[in-house]
CSV table of C-alpha atoms in Angstrom, one decimal:
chain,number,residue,atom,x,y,z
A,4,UNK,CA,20.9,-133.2,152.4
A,5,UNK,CA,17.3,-133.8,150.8
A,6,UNK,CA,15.9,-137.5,150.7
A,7,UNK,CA,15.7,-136.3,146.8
A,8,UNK,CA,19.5,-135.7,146.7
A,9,UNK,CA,20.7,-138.5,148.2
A,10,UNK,CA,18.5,-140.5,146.2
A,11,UNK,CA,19.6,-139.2,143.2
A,12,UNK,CA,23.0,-139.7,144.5
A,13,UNK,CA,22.9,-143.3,144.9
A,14,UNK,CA,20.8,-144.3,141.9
A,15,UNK,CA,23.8,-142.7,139.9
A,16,UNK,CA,26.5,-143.3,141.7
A,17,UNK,CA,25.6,-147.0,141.3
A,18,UNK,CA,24.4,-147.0,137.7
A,19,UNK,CA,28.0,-145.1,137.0
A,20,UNK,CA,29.8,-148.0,139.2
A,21,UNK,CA,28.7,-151.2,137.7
A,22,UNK,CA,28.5,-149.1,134.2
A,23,UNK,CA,32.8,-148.5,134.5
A,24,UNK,CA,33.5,-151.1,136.7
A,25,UNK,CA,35.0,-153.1,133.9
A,26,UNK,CA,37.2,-150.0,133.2
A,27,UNK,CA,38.1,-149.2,136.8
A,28,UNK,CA,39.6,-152.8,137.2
A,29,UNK,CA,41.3,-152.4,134.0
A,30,UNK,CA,42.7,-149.2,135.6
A,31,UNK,CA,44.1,-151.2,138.8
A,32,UNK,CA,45.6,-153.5,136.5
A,33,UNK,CA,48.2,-151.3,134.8
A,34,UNK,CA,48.5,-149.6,137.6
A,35,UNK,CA,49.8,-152.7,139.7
A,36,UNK,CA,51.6,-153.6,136.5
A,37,UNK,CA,53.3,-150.1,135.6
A,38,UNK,CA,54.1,-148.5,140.0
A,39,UNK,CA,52.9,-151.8,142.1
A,40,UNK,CA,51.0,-151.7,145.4
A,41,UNK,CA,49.5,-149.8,146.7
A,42,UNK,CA,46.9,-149.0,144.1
A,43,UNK,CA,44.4,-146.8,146.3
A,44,UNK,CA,45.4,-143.8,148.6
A,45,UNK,CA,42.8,-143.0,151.2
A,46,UNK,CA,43.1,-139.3,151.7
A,47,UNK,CA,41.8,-137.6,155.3
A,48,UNK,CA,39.0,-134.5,153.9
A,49,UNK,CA,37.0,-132.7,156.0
A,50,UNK,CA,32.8,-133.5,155.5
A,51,UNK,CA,31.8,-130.9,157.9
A,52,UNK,CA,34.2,-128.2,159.9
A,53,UNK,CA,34.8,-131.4,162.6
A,54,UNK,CA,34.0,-134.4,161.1
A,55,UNK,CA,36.5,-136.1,158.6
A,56,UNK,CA,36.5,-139.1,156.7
A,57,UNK,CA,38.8,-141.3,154.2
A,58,UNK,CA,38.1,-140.0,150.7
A,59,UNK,CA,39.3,-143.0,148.7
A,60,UNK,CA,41.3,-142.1,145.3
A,61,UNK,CA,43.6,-144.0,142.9
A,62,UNK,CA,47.5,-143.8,143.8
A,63,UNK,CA,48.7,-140.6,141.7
A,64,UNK,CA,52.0,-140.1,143.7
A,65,UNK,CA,55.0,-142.4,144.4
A,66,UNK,CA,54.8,-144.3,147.5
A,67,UNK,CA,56.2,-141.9,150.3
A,68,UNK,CA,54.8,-138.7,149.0
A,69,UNK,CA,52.5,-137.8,151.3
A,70,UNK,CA,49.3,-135.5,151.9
A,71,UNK,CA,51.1,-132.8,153.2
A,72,UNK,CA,49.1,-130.2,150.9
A,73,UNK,CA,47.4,-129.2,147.7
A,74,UNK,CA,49.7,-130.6,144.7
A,75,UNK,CA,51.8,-127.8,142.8
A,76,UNK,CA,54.9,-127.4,140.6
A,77,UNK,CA,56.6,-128.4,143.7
A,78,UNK,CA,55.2,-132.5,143.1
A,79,UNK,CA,55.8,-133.1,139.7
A,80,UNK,CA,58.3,-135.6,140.3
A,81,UNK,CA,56.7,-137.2,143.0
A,82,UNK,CA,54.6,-138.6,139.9
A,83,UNK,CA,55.0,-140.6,136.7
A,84,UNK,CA,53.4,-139.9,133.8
A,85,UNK,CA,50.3,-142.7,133.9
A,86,UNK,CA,49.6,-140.2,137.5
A,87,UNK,CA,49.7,-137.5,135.0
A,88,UNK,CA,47.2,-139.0,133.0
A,89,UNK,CA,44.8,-140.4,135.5
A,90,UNK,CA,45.0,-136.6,137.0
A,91,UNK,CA,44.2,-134.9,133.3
A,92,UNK,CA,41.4,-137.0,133.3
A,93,UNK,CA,40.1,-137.4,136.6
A,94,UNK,CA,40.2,-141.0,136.2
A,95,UNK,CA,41.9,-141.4,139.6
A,96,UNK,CA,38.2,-140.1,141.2
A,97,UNK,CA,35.9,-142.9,139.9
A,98,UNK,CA,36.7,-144.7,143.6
A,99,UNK,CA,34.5,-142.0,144.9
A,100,UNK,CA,31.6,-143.3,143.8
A,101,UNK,CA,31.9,-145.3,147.3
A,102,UNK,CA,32.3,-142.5,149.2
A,103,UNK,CA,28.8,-141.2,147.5
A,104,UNK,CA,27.4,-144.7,148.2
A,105,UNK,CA,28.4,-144.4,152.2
A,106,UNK,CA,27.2,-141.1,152.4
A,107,UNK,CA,30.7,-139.3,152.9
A,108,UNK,CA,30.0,-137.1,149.8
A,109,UNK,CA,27.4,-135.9,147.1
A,110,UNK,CA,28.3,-136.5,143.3
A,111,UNK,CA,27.9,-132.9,143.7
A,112,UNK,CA,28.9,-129.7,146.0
A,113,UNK,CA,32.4,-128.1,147.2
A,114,UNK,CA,35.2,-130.3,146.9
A,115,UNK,CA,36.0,-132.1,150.1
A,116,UNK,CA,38.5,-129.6,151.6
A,117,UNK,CA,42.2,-130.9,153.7
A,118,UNK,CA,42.0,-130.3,157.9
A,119,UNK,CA,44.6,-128.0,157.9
A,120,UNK,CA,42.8,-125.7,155.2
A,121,UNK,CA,39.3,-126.0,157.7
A,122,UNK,CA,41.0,-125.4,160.6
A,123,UNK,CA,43.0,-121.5,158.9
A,124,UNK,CA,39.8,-120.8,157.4
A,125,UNK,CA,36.9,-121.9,160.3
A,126,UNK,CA,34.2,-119.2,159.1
A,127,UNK,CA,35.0,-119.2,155.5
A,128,UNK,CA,34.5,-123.4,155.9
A,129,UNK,CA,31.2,-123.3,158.4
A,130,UNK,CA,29.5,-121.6,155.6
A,131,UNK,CA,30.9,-123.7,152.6
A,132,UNK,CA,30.6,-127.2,154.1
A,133,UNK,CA,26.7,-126.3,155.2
A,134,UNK,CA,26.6,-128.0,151.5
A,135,UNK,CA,27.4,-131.7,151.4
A,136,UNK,CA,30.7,-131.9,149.6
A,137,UNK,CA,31.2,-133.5,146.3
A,138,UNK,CA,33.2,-135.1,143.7
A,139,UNK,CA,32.1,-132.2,141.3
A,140,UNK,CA,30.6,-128.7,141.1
A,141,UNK,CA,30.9,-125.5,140.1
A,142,UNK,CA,33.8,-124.6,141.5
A,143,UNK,CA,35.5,-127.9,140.0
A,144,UNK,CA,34.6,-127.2,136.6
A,145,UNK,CA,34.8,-123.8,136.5
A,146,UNK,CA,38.1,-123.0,138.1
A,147,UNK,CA,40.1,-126.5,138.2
A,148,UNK,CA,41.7,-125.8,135.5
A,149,UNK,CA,42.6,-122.3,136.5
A,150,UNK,CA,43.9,-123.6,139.9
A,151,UNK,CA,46.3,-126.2,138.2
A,152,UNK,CA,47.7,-123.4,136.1
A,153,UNK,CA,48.6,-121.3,139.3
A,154,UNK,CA,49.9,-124.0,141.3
A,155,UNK,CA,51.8,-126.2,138.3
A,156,UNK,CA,54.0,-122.8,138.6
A,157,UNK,CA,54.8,-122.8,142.0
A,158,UNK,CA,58.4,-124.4,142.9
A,159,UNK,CA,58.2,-125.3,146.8
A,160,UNK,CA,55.7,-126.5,149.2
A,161,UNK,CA,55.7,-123.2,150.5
A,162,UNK,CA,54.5,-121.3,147.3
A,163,UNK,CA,52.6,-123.8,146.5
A,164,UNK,CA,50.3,-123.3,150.3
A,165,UNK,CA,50.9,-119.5,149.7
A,166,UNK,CA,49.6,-119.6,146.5
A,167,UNK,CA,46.2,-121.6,147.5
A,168,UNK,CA,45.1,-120.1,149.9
A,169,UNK,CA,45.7,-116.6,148.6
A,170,UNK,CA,44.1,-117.1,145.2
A,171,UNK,CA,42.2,-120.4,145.3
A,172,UNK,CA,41.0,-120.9,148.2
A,173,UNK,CA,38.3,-117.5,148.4
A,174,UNK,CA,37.5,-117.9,144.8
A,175,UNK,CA,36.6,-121.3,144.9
A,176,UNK,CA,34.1,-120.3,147.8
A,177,UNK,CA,32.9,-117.9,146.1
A,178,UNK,CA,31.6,-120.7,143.6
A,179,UNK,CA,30.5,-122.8,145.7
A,180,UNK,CA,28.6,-120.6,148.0
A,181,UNK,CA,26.4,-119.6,144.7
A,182,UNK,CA,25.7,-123.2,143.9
A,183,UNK,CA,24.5,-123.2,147.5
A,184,UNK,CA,22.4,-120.5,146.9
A,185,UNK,CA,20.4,-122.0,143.7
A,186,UNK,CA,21.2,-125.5,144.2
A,187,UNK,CA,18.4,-127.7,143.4
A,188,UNK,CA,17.9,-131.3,141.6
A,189,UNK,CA,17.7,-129.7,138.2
A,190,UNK,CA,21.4,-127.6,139.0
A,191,UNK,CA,22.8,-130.9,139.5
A,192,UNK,CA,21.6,-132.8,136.7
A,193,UNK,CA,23.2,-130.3,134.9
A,194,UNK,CA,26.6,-130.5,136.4
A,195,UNK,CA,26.5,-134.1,136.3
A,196,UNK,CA,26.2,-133.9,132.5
A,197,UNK,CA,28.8,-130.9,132.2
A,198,UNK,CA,31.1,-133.3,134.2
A,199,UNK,CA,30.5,-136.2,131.6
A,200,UNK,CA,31.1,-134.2,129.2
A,201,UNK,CA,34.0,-132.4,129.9
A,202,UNK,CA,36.9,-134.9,128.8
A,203,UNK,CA,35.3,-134.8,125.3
A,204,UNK,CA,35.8,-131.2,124.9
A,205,UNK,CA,39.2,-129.6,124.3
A,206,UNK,CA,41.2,-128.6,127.4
């Protein structure tokens, strides 16, 4: 990572967390009001193809659910509909502005990929995660809505793994091998705003 990027990284990872602080604690609040502790899960993702770390996110399962996967059809009752919600919205990612902070992460780059999925896919990975990953990027707004689609219809755990790493998994590194390509601070900026933007446009 650039001095630049993480620079611009931390000035706006900052500015962003005192800016929604005030709505990030009203957040906890109903969320300890409406399905109780604990509010945070802290999620094992892989930084580089050995190196993990605790990506930190707001509780969207029941307690007991697990990280045994990507979330599918299979999960849907495993969460209420205020998970919905904070899903829809990516609400549930504004804690990740600490991970950005410590360095885990960029604000953007690949998403931060499970262990299991690093360890099937070792080459595919050692090229993606030259990138710092991040909480958004091309791949995120370009096929995350596509990737929900596939895997809301998927009725098992099973389909729901199958179904991944068959037809998300290649295409999202596709995506985020070309923002490694032509990334630069201007790419970003752009992303960044795109990102903003996105809950204001329709689905």
């Amino acid at each position: 990572m650039t001095l630049s990027k993480r620079l611009l990284d931390v000035v706006i990872s900052l500015s962003l967390g005192l800016l929604l602080l005030p709505f990030l604690l009203v957040l906890i609040g109903v969320l300890l009001l409406r399905e109780g502790r604990p509010v945070f899960y802290i999620s094992e993702r892989m930084r580089s193809p050995t190196e993990g770390f605790g990506l930190i996110k707001l509780r969207t399962m029941h307690v007991g659910a697990g990280d045994g996967g990507v979330t599918g059809g299979n999960k849907q009752a495993t969460m209420s509909g205020l998970h919905r919600a904070l899903r829809r919205s990516r609400a549930d990612e504004l804690p990740q502005l600490w991970n950005v902070l410590k360095g885990d992460i960029s604000l953007v780059g690949p998403r931060p990929p499970l262990r299991r999925y690093v360890e099937a896919y070792p080459d595919l990975y050692a090229q993606v995660l030259q990138s710092r990953p991040g909480i958004t990027g091309l791949a995120s707004l370009h096929f995350h809505a596509h990737e929900e689609r596939l895997l809301a219809a998927c009725k098992d755990a099973a389909e729901t793994d199958r179904v991944y790493r068959r037809r998300c998994i290649p295409r999202k590194a596709q995506l985020d091998l070309i923002y490694q390509a032509r990334r630069n601070l201007c790419l970003d900026l752009k992303l960044i705003a795109q990102t903003a933007a996105k809950p204001f446009r329709g689905r």
